[in-house]
mmCIF file of C-alpha atoms in Angstrom:
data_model
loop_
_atom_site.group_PDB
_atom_site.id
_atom_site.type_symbol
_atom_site.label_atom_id
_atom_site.label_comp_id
_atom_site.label_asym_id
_atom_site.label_seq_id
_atom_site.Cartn_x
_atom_site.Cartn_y
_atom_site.Cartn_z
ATOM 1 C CA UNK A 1 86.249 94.719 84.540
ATOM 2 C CA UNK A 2 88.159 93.357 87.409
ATOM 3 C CA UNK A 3 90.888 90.795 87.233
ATOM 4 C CA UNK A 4 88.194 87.988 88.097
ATOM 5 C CA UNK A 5 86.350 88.863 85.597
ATOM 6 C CA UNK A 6 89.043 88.394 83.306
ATOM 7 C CA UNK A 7 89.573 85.427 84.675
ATOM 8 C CA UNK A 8 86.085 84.142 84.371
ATOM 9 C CA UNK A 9 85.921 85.242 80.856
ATOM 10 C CA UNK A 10 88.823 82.958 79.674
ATOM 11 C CA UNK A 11 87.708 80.046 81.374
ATOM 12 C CA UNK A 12 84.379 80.224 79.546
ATOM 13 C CA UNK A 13 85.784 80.975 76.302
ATOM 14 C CA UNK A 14 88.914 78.412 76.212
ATOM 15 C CA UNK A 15 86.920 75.765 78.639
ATOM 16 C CA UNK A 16 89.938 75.769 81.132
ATOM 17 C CA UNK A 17 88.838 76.001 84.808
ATOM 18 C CA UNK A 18 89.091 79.219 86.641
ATOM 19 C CA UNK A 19 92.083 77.731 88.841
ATOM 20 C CA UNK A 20 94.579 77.491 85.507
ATOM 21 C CA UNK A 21 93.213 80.799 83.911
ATOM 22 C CA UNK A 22 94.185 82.549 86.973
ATOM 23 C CA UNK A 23 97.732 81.045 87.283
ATOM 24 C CA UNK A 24 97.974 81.904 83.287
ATOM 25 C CA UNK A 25 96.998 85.484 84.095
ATOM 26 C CA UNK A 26 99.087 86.539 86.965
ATOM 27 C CA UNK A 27 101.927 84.568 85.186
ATOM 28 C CA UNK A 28 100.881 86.664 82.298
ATOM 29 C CA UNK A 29 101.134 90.215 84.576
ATOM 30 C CA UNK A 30 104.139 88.821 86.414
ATOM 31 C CA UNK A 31 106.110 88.475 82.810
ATOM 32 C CA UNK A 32 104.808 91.740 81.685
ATOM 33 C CA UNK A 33 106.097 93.382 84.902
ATOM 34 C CA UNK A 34 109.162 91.630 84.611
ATOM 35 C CA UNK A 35 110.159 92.656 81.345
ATOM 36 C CA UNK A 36 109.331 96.474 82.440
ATOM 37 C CA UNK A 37 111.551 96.208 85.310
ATOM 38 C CA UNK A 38 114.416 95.233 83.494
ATOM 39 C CA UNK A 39 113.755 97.850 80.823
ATOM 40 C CA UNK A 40 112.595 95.812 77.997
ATOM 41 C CA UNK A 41 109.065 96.885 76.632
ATOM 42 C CA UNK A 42 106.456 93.990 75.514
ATOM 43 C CA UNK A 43 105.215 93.910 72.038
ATOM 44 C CA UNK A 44 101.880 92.777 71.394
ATOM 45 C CA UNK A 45 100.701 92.827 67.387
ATOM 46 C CA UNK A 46 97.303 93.982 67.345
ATOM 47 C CA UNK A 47 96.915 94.963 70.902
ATOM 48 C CA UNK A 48 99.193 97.254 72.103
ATOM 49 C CA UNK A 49 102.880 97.904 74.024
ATOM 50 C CA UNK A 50 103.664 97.878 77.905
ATOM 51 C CA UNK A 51 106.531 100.538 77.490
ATOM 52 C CA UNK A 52 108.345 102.666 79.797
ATOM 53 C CA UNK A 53 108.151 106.230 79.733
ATOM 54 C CA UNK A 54 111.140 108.125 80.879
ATOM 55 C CA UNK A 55 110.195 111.021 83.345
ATOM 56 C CA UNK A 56 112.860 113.900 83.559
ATOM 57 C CA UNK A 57 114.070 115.199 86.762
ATOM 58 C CA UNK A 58 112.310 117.898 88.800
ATOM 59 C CA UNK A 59 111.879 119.995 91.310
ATOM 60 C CA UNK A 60 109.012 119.927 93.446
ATOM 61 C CA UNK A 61 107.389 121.880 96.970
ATOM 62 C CA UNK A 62 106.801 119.246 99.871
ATOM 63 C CA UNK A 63 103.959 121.603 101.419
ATOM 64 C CA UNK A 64 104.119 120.280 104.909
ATOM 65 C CA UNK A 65 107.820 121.441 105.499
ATOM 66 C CA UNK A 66 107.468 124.379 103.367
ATOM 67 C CA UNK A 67 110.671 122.763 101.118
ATOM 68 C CA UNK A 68 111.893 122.448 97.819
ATOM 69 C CA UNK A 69 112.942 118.603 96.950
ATOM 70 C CA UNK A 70 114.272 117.373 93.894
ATOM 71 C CA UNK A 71 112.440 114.356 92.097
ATOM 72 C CA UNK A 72 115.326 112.541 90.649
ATOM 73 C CA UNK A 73 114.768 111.303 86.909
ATOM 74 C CA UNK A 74 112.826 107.737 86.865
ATOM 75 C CA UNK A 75 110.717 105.275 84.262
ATOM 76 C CA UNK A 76 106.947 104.808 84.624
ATOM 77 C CA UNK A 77 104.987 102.191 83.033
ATOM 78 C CA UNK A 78 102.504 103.151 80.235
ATOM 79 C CA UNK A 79 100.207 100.909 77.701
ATOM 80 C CA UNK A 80 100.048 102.458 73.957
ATOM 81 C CA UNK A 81 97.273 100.495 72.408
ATOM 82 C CA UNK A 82 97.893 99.185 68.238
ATOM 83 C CA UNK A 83 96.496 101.222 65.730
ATOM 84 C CA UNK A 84 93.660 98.733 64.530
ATOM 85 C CA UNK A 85 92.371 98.431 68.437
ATOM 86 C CA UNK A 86 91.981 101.974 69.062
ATOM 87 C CA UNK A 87 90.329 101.862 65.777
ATOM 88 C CA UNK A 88 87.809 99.338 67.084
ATOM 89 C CA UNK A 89 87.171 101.009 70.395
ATOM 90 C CA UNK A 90 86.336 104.251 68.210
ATOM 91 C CA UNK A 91 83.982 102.616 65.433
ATOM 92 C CA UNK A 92 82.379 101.237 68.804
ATOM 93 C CA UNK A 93 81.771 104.817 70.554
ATOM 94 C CA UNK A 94 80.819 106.107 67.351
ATOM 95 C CA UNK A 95 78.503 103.229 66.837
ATOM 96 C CA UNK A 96 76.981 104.098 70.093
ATOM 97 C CA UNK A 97 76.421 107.956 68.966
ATOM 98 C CA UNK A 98 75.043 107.350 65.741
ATOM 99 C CA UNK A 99 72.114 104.617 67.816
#
């Protein structure tokens, strides 16, 4: 599903036009990323948490030059789905087996 299909999907469902669900969208991404980037995670009951994972430093080969580099300690952005929707995505994939 692509971000205009997203789009599409809450105009039909909340009769907005597709203009206003795409400005509530990317405002919706652009607060999400937001929060990340100043190291706050977002909470969302029943759906899941934009959080940042904290990656430890490291020390890597760049191949071409035939060097070691260092890969300084940074955050990455990860989504940890609720409990009750990962439950629902797995009744539906069993669902799916058992048909």
């Amino acid at each position: 599903m692509t971000k205009a299909d997203i789009v599409a999907d809450i105009a039909k469902k909340t009769g907005v036009d597709k203009t206003t669900a795409l400005v509530i969208v990317e405002a919706f991404m652009a607060s999400v990323k937001d929060s990340l980037i100043n190291d706050e995670n977002v909470y969302l009951r029943g759906f899941g948490s934009f959080i940042l994972k904290k990656r430890a430093q490291k020390t890597a080969r760049n191949i071409s030059k035939n060097t070691t580099i260092i890969i300084p300690e940074h955050n990455i952005p990860a989504f940890k789905p609720a409990k009750s929707f990962m439950q629902e995505v797995a009744g539906e994939a069993l669902a799916a087996m058992e048909s």
